[in-house]
Amino acid sequence: DVKVTQSSRYLVKRTGEKVFLECVQDMDHENMFWYRQDPGLGLRLIYFSYDVKMKEKGDIPEGYSVSREKKERFSLILESASTNQTSMYLCASGTPGTQGTGELFFGEGSRLTVL
Amino acid sequence: QQQVKQSPQSLIVQKGGISIINCAYENTAFDYFPWYQQFPGKGPALLIAIRPDVSEKKEGRFTISFNKSAKQFSLHIMDSQPGDSATYFCAASIADSNYQLIWGAGTKLIIKP
């Protein structure tokens, strides 16, 4: 089974703190993604990566950065956490499908609360 | 034009009934339409997907109906069971977007025993 593991399920941080969310996948997938999930807003793409050391901005990259030093690991960084970044963060991975289709595999999510 | 509008936001169905969730899109370049299912405390998982060259796809109790002219697609869950209670997301993408899915807002489905 494909496994996408997010290191922290629940985090509580203070405003201004630096936050690292780690994600590891075990299926040698090229593509990795970070989404943010908020009620009524669905899934919003923060950043994605097609290859090691490669990153692309998604729809809501402001306030976030990412790192992909190894193929299996994709990290999301909040340089200075703010209360409006309180949310559920989902990591996903997948292989390039035929003509852009294909299945995404998600981790169980990291629920971040910023006080 | 990039939006996918999903309705209803929440849905309560009696056990054994039919659950119907609808999605609409504007961008006619979209040509891949998956549905993802998310149980509480878990990440979303692919349930079923369709491409616009067919009008319907069925997998067990789950069916996607696709209306290209109306730019709408829907998920039907037949004989709904309490175990189907979850949040369902529709999505759409363009063939060469390489996974840049546009997501609906989600529907929280509750099946009452």
PDB file of C-alpha atoms in Angstrom:
ATOM      1  CA  ASP A   1       0.000   0.000   0.000  1.00  0.00           C
ATOM      2  CA  VAL A   2       1.078   3.513  -0.763  1.00  0.00           C
ATOM      3  CA  LYS A   3       1.842   5.380   2.363  1.00  0.00           C
ATOM      4  CA  VAL A   4       2.109   9.114   2.827  1.00  0.00           C
ATOM      5  CA  THR A   5       3.174   9.936   6.347  1.00  0.00           C
ATOM      6  CA  GLN A   6       2.837  13.341   7.940  1.00  0.00           C
ATOM      7  CA  SER A   7       5.049  13.583  10.985  1.00  0.00           C
ATOM      8  CA  SER A   8       2.742  15.607  13.219  1.00  0.00           C
ATOM      9  CA  ARG A   9      -1.007  15.039  13.498  1.00  0.00           C
ATOM     10  CA  TYR A  10      -1.648  17.921  15.893  1.00  0.00           C
ATOM     11  CA  LEU A  11       0.442  21.011  16.575  1.00  0.00           C
ATOM     12  CA  VAL A  12      -0.161  24.098  18.689  1.00  0.00           C
ATOM     13  CA  LYS A  13       2.135  27.033  18.023  1.00  0.00           C
ATOM     14  CA  ARG A  14       2.313  30.690  18.997  1.00  0.00           C
ATOM     15  CA  THR A  15       2.099  33.625  16.629  1.00  0.00           C
ATOM     16  CA  GLY A  16       5.486  34.361  15.093  1.00  0.00           C
ATOM     17  CA  GLU A  17       6.926  30.894  15.620  1.00  0.00           C
ATOM     18  CA  LYS A  18       8.552  28.997  12.754  1.00  0.00           C
ATOM     19  CA  VAL A  19       6.675  25.813  11.927  1.00  0.00           C
ATOM     20  CA  PHE A  20       7.889  22.766  10.003  1.00  0.00           C
ATOM     21  CA  LEU A  21       5.464  20.199   8.627  1.00  0.00           C
ATOM     22  CA  GLU A  22       7.137  17.078   7.306  1.00  0.00           C
ATOM     23  CA  CYS A  23       5.790  14.626   4.756  1.00  0.00           C
ATOM     24  CA  VAL A  24       7.340  11.361   3.566  1.00  0.00           C
ATOM     25  CA  GLN A  25       6.057   9.017   0.868  1.00  0.00           C
ATOM     26  CA  ASP A  26       7.256   5.483   0.263  1.00  0.00           C
ATOM     27  CA  MET A  27       6.209   4.871  -3.354  1.00  0.00           C
ATOM     28  CA  ASP A  28       8.924   6.725  -5.257  1.00  0.00           C
ATOM     29  CA  HIS A  29       6.393   9.269  -6.577  1.00  0.00           C
ATOM     30  CA  GLU A  30       7.739  12.197  -8.566  1.00  0.00           C
ATOM     31  CA  ASN A  31       4.989  14.625  -7.597  1.00  0.00           C
ATOM     32  CA  MET A  32       4.282  15.920  -4.130  1.00  0.00           C
ATOM     33  CA  PHE A  33       1.805  18.528  -2.956  1.00  0.00           C
ATOM     34  CA  TRP A  34       0.811  20.548   0.086  1.00  0.00           C
ATOM     35  CA  TYR A  35      -2.837  21.488   0.468  1.00  0.00           C
ATOM     36  CA  ARG A  36      -4.724  23.430   3.063  1.00  0.00           C
ATOM     37  CA  GLN A  37      -8.249  22.284   4.005  1.00  0.00           C
ATOM     38  CA  ASP A  38     -10.744  24.651   5.589  1.00  0.00           C
ATOM     39  CA  PRO A  39     -14.496  24.041   6.043  1.00  0.00           C
ATOM     40  CA  GLY A  40     -16.502  25.282   3.069  1.00  0.00           C
ATOM     41  CA  LEU A  41     -13.368  26.074   1.050  1.00  0.00           C
ATOM     42  CA  GLY A  42     -12.372  22.603  -0.058  1.00  0.00           C
ATOM     43  CA  LEU A  43      -8.721  21.882  -0.738  1.00  0.00           C
ATOM     44  CA  ARG A  44      -6.471  24.757  -1.691  1.00  0.00           C
ATOM     45  CA  LEU A  45      -3.054  24.099  -3.188  1.00  0.00           C
ATOM     46  CA  ILE A  46      -0.171  25.813  -1.403  1.00  0.00           C
ATOM     47  CA  TYR A  47       2.901  24.439  -3.218  1.00  0.00           C
ATOM     48  CA  PHE A  48       3.802  21.447  -5.322  1.00  0.00           C
ATOM     49  CA  SER A  49       6.960  19.785  -6.545  1.00  0.00           C
ATOM     50  CA  TYR A  50       7.707  17.672  -9.607  1.00  0.00           C
ATOM     51  CA  ASP A  51      11.255  16.763  -8.712  1.00  0.00           C
ATOM     52  CA  VAL A  52      13.939  17.076  -6.096  1.00  0.00           C
ATOM     53  CA  LYS A  53      14.838  20.703  -5.381  1.00  0.00           C
ATOM     54  CA  MET A  54      12.025  21.824  -7.652  1.00  0.00           C
ATOM     55  CA  LYS A  55       8.983  23.727  -6.393  1.00  0.00           C
ATOM     56  CA  GLU A  56       6.064  25.592  -7.863  1.00  0.00           C
ATOM     57  CA  LYS A  57       3.611  27.955  -6.216  1.00  0.00           C
ATOM     58  CA  GLY A  58       0.023  26.882  -5.951  1.00  0.00           C
ATOM     59  CA  ASP A  59      -3.012  29.061  -5.368  1.00  0.00           C
ATOM     60  CA  ILE A  60      -2.184  30.319  -1.854  1.00  0.00           C
ATOM     61  CA  PRO A  61       1.622  30.336  -1.363  1.00  0.00           C
ATOM     62  CA  GLU A  62       1.812  33.556   0.671  1.00  0.00           C
ATOM     63  CA  GLY A  63       3.255  32.966   4.113  1.00  0.00           C
ATOM     64  CA  TYR A  64       4.575  29.510   3.223  1.00  0.00           C
ATOM     65  CA  SER A  65       7.709  27.977   1.756  1.00  0.00           C
ATOM     66  CA  VAL A  66       8.690  24.406   0.934  1.00  0.00           C
ATOM     67  CA  SER A  67      11.736  22.217   0.685  1.00  0.00           C
ATOM     68  CA  ARG A  68      12.347  19.039  -1.259  1.00  0.00           C
ATOM     69  CA  GLU A  69      15.903  17.837  -0.719  1.00  0.00           C
ATOM     70  CA  LYS A  70      15.065  14.163  -1.258  1.00  0.00           C
ATOM     71  CA  LYS A  71      12.532  12.577  -3.571  1.00  0.00           C
ATOM     72  CA  GLU A  72      10.534  11.008  -0.762  1.00  0.00           C
ATOM     73  CA  ARG A  73      10.367  14.039   1.516  1.00  0.00           C
ATOM     74  CA  PHE A  74       8.484  17.324   1.070  1.00  0.00           C
ATOM     75  CA  SER A  75       8.424  19.867   3.870  1.00  0.00           C
ATOM     76  CA  LEU A  76       6.128  22.820   4.393  1.00  0.00           C
ATOM     77  CA  ILE A  77       7.527  25.767   6.328  1.00  0.00           C
ATOM     78  CA  LEU A  78       5.676  28.608   7.969  1.00  0.00           C
ATOM     79  CA  GLU A  79       8.389  31.195   8.573  1.00  0.00           C
ATOM     80  CA  SER A  80       6.313  33.226  11.028  1.00  0.00           C
ATOM     81  CA  ALA A  81       3.041  31.576  11.941  1.00  0.00           C
ATOM     82  CA  SER A  82      -0.091  33.693  12.114  1.00  0.00           C
ATOM     83  CA  THR A  83      -3.532  32.931  13.490  1.00  0.00           C
ATOM     84  CA  ASN A  84      -5.036  32.850   9.989  1.00  0.00           C
ATOM     85  CA  GLN A  85      -2.816  29.864   9.238  1.00  0.00           C
ATOM     86  CA  THR A  86      -4.744  27.759  11.728  1.00  0.00           C
ATOM     87  CA  SER A  87      -5.950  24.940   9.515  1.00  0.00           C
ATOM     88  CA  MET A  88      -5.685  21.308   8.443  1.00  0.00           C
ATOM     89  CA  TYR A  89      -2.669  20.710   6.200  1.00  0.00           C
ATOM     90  CA  LEU A  90      -2.677  17.767   3.829  1.00  0.00           C
ATOM     91  CA  CYS A  91       0.307  16.342   1.978  1.00  0.00           C
ATOM     92  CA  ALA A  92      -0.221  14.285  -1.179  1.00  0.00           C
ATOM     93  CA  SER A  93       1.895  12.419  -3.694  1.00  0.00           C
ATOM     94  CA  GLY A  94       1.377  10.806  -7.074  1.00  0.00           C
ATOM     95  CA  THR A  95       2.977   9.810 -10.326  1.00  0.00           C
ATOM     96  CA  PRO A  96       2.470  11.714 -13.566  1.00  0.00           C
ATOM     97  CA  GLY A  97      -0.546  10.095 -15.093  1.00  0.00           C
ATOM     98  CA  THR A  98      -1.369   9.841 -18.739  1.00  0.00           C
ATOM     99  CA  GLN A  99      -2.221  13.326 -19.942  1.00  0.00           C
ATOM    100  CA  GLY A 100      -2.243  14.731 -16.429  1.00  0.00           C
ATOM    101  CA  THR A 101      -4.641  12.265 -14.890  1.00  0.00           C
ATOM    102  CA  GLY A 102      -3.882   9.869 -12.123  1.00  0.00           C
ATOM    103  CA  GLU A 103      -4.476   9.207  -8.486  1.00  0.00           C
ATOM    104  CA  LEU A 104      -3.313  11.393  -5.637  1.00  0.00           C
ATOM    105  CA  PHE A 105      -2.440   9.706  -2.337  1.00  0.00           C
ATOM    106  CA  PHE A 106      -2.953  11.796   0.777  1.00  0.00           C
ATOM    107  CA  GLY A 107      -1.534  11.700   4.256  1.00  0.00           C
ATOM    108  CA  GLU A 108      -3.835  11.847   7.273  1.00  0.00           C
ATOM    109  CA  GLY A 109      -3.284  15.537   7.763  1.00  0.00           C
ATOM    110  CA  SER A 110      -1.639  17.848  10.274  1.00  0.00           C
ATOM    111  CA  ARG A 111      -3.993  20.037  12.264  1.00  0.00           C
ATOM    112  CA  LEU A 112      -2.203  23.255  13.169  1.00  0.00           C
ATOM    113  CA  THR A 113      -3.511  25.724  15.717  1.00  0.00           C
ATOM    114  CA  VAL A 114      -1.763  29.083  15.978  1.00  0.00           C
ATOM    115  CA  LEU A 115      -2.500  31.014  19.165  1.00  0.00           C
TER     116      LEU A 115
ATOM    117  CA  GLN B   1     -13.674  30.064 -14.987  1.00  0.00           C
ATOM    118  CA  GLN B   2     -11.406  27.884 -12.907  1.00  0.00           C
ATOM    119  CA  GLN B   3     -14.035  27.143 -10.276  1.00  0.00           C
ATOM    120  CA  VAL B   4     -15.813  23.899  -9.589  1.00  0.00           C
ATOM    121  CA  LYS B   5     -19.070  24.501  -7.743  1.00  0.00           C
ATOM    122  CA  GLN B   6     -20.269  21.660  -5.545  1.00  0.00           C
ATOM    123  CA  SER B   7     -23.657  21.234  -3.899  1.00  0.00           C
ATOM    124  CA  PRO B   8     -25.095  20.620  -1.419  1.00  0.00           C
ATOM    125  CA  GLN B   9     -22.690  21.550   1.343  1.00  0.00           C
ATOM    126  CA  SER B  10     -24.242  18.894   3.563  1.00  0.00           C
ATOM    127  CA  LEU B  11     -26.652  16.038   2.991  1.00  0.00           C
ATOM    128  CA  ILE B  12     -28.558  13.649   5.240  1.00  0.00           C
ATOM    129  CA  VAL B  13     -29.923  10.462   3.678  1.00  0.00           C
ATOM    130  CA  GLN B  14     -31.698   7.501   5.195  1.00  0.00           C
ATOM    131  CA  LYS B  15     -30.000   4.127   5.029  1.00  0.00           C
ATOM    132  CA  GLY B  16     -30.899   2.441   1.762  1.00  0.00           C
ATOM    133  CA  GLY B  17     -31.638   5.696  -0.022  1.00  0.00           C
ATOM    134  CA  ILE B  18     -29.850   7.358  -2.932  1.00  0.00           C
ATOM    135  CA  SER B  19     -27.317  10.077  -2.195  1.00  0.00           C
ATOM    136  CA  ILE B  20     -26.744  12.610  -4.959  1.00  0.00           C
ATOM    137  CA  ILE B  21     -23.989  15.229  -5.005  1.00  0.00           C
ATOM    138  CA  ASN B  22     -23.679  17.673  -7.869  1.00  0.00           C
ATOM    139  CA  CYS B  23     -20.799  19.626  -9.370  1.00  0.00           C
ATOM    140  CA  ALA B  24     -20.680  22.245 -12.095  1.00  0.00           C
ATOM    141  CA  TYR B  25     -17.759  23.775 -13.955  1.00  0.00           C
ATOM    142  CA  GLU B  26     -17.172  26.548 -16.473  1.00  0.00           C
ATOM    143  CA  ASN B  27     -13.866  25.710 -18.128  1.00  0.00           C
ATOM    144  CA  THR B  28     -14.604  23.520 -21.158  1.00  0.00           C
ATOM    145  CA  ALA B  29     -10.940  22.508 -21.275  1.00  0.00           C
ATOM    146  CA  PHE B  30     -11.409  20.334 -18.176  1.00  0.00           C
ATOM    147  CA  ASP B  31     -11.303  16.704 -19.179  1.00  0.00           C
ATOM    148  CA  TYR B  32     -10.705  14.678 -16.029  1.00  0.00           C
ATOM    149  CA  PHE B  33     -13.269  14.585 -13.213  1.00  0.00           C
ATOM    150  CA  PRO B  34     -12.445  12.568 -10.088  1.00  0.00           C
ATOM    151  CA  TRP B  35     -14.365  12.179  -6.857  1.00  0.00           C
ATOM    152  CA  TYR B  36     -12.510  11.793  -3.572  1.00  0.00           C
ATOM    153  CA  GLN B  37     -13.920  10.430  -0.305  1.00  0.00           C
ATOM    154  CA  GLN B  38     -12.634  11.595   3.071  1.00  0.00           C
ATOM    155  CA  PHE B  39     -13.459   9.909   6.374  1.00  0.00           C
ATOM    156  CA  PRO B  40     -12.985  11.844   9.645  1.00  0.00           C
ATOM    157  CA  GLY B  41      -9.353  11.926  10.687  1.00  0.00           C
ATOM    158  CA  LYS B  42      -8.144  10.658   7.327  1.00  0.00           C
ATOM    159  CA  GLY B  43      -6.921  12.200   4.114  1.00  0.00           C
ATOM    160  CA  PRO B  44      -9.054  12.111   0.960  1.00  0.00           C
ATOM    161  CA  ALA B  45      -8.861   8.978  -1.189  1.00  0.00           C
ATOM    162  CA  LEU B  46      -9.817   8.539  -4.832  1.00  0.00           C
ATOM    163  CA  LEU B  47     -13.275   6.999  -5.113  1.00  0.00           C
ATOM    164  CA  ILE B  48     -14.092   7.099  -8.820  1.00  0.00           C
ATOM    165  CA  ALA B  49     -13.185   9.221 -11.845  1.00  0.00           C
ATOM    166  CA  ILE B  50     -14.541   9.923 -15.330  1.00  0.00           C
ATOM    167  CA  ARG B  51     -13.355  11.439 -18.569  1.00  0.00           C
ATOM    168  CA  PRO B  52     -15.817  13.322 -20.811  1.00  0.00           C
ATOM    169  CA  ASP B  53     -15.847  10.717 -23.568  1.00  0.00           C
ATOM    170  CA  VAL B  54     -18.420   8.738 -21.549  1.00  0.00           C
ATOM    171  CA  SER B  55     -21.656   9.898 -19.920  1.00  0.00           C
ATOM    172  CA  GLU B  56     -21.647   7.475 -17.017  1.00  0.00           C
ATOM    173  CA  LYS B  57     -19.252   5.346 -15.014  1.00  0.00           C
ATOM    174  CA  LYS B  58     -20.301   2.849 -12.389  1.00  0.00           C
ATOM    175  CA  GLU B  59     -18.259   1.116  -9.724  1.00  0.00           C
ATOM    176  CA  GLY B  60     -20.364  -0.930  -7.355  1.00  0.00           C
ATOM    177  CA  ARG B  61     -22.881   1.343  -5.648  1.00  0.00           C
ATOM    178  CA  PHE B  62     -21.110   4.501  -6.877  1.00  0.00           C
ATOM    179  CA  THR B  63     -21.938   6.096 -10.228  1.00  0.00           C
ATOM    180  CA  ILE B  64     -20.679   9.262 -11.879  1.00  0.00           C
ATOM    181  CA  SER B  65     -23.065  10.861 -14.346  1.00  0.00           C
ATOM    182  CA  PHE B  66     -21.545  13.381 -16.724  1.00  0.00           C
ATOM    183  CA  ASN B  67     -23.385  15.980 -18.809  1.00  0.00           C
ATOM    184  CA  LYS B  68     -20.900  17.666 -21.104  1.00  0.00           C
ATOM    185  CA  SER B  69     -23.340  20.130 -22.645  1.00  0.00           C
ATOM    186  CA  ALA B  70     -24.526  21.310 -19.235  1.00  0.00           C
ATOM    187  CA  LYS B  71     -20.991  21.238 -17.836  1.00  0.00           C
ATOM    188  CA  GLN B  72     -22.189  19.256 -14.859  1.00  0.00           C
ATOM    189  CA  PHE B  73     -21.286  15.954 -13.245  1.00  0.00           C
ATOM    190  CA  SER B  74     -22.736  14.185 -10.261  1.00  0.00           C
ATOM    191  CA  LEU B  75     -22.040  11.339  -7.872  1.00  0.00           C
ATOM    192  CA  HIS B  76     -24.838   8.908  -7.071  1.00  0.00           C
ATOM    193  CA  ILE B  77     -24.541   6.503  -4.177  1.00  0.00           C
ATOM    194  CA  MET B  78     -27.142   3.762  -4.414  1.00  0.00           C
ATOM    195  CA  ASP B  79     -28.386   1.874  -1.343  1.00  0.00           C
ATOM    196  CA  SER B  80     -26.504   4.333   0.896  1.00  0.00           C
ATOM    197  CA  GLN B  81     -25.010   2.804   4.036  1.00  0.00           C
ATOM    198  CA  PRO B  82     -23.872   4.349   7.343  1.00  0.00           C
ATOM    199  CA  GLY B  83     -20.318   3.457   6.315  1.00  0.00           C
ATOM    200  CA  ASP B  84     -20.664   5.873   3.383  1.00  0.00           C
ATOM    201  CA  SER B  85     -20.858   8.785   5.835  1.00  0.00           C
ATOM    202  CA  ALA B  86     -17.915  10.965   4.839  1.00  0.00           C
ATOM    203  CA  THR B  87     -17.005  14.183   3.085  1.00  0.00           C
ATOM    204  CA  TYR B  88     -16.993  13.948  -0.699  1.00  0.00           C
ATOM    205  CA  PHE B  89     -15.003  16.218  -2.987  1.00  0.00           C
ATOM    206  CA  CYS B  90     -15.409  16.583  -6.716  1.00  0.00           C
ATOM    207  CA  ALA B  91     -12.526  17.934  -8.762  1.00  0.00           C
ATOM    208  CA  ALA B  92     -11.532  18.724 -12.334  1.00  0.00           C
ATOM    209  CA  SER B  93      -8.339  19.149 -14.266  1.00  0.00           C
ATOM    210  CA  ILE B  94      -7.032  19.809 -17.742  1.00  0.00           C
ATOM    211  CA  ALA B  95      -5.206  16.979 -19.477  1.00  0.00           C
ATOM    212  CA  ASP B  96      -1.779  18.540 -19.481  1.00  0.00           C
ATOM    213  CA  SER B  97      -2.020  20.247 -16.080  1.00  0.00           C
ATOM    214  CA  ASN B  98      -0.162  17.452 -14.399  1.00  0.00           C
ATOM    215  CA  TYR B  99      -2.307  17.156 -11.314  1.00  0.00           C
ATOM    216  CA  GLN B 100      -3.377  20.748 -10.907  1.00  0.00           C
ATOM    217  CA  LEU B 101      -6.787  19.713  -9.764  1.00  0.00           C
ATOM    218  CA  ILE B 102      -9.467  22.301  -9.146  1.00  0.00           C
ATOM    219  CA  TRP B 103     -11.490  21.151  -6.158  1.00  0.00           C
ATOM    220  CA  GLY B 104     -15.105  21.596  -5.170  1.00  0.00           C
ATOM    221  CA  ALA B 105     -15.815  22.812  -1.630  1.00  0.00           C
ATOM    222  CA  GLY B 106     -16.910  19.383  -0.402  1.00  0.00           C
ATOM    223  CA  THR B 107     -20.164  17.751   0.743  1.00  0.00           C
ATOM    224  CA  LYS B 108     -20.559  16.276   4.192  1.00  0.00           C
ATOM    225  CA  LEU B 109     -22.768  13.211   3.804  1.00  0.00           C
ATOM    226  CA  ILE B 110     -24.490  11.595   6.775  1.00  0.00           C
ATOM    227  CA  ILE B 111     -26.364   8.332   6.324  1.00  0.00           C
ATOM    228  CA  LYS B 112     -28.915   7.779   9.076  1.00  0.00           C
ATOM    229  CA  PRO B 113     -29.426   4.171  10.185  1.00  0.00           C
TER     230      PRO B 113
END
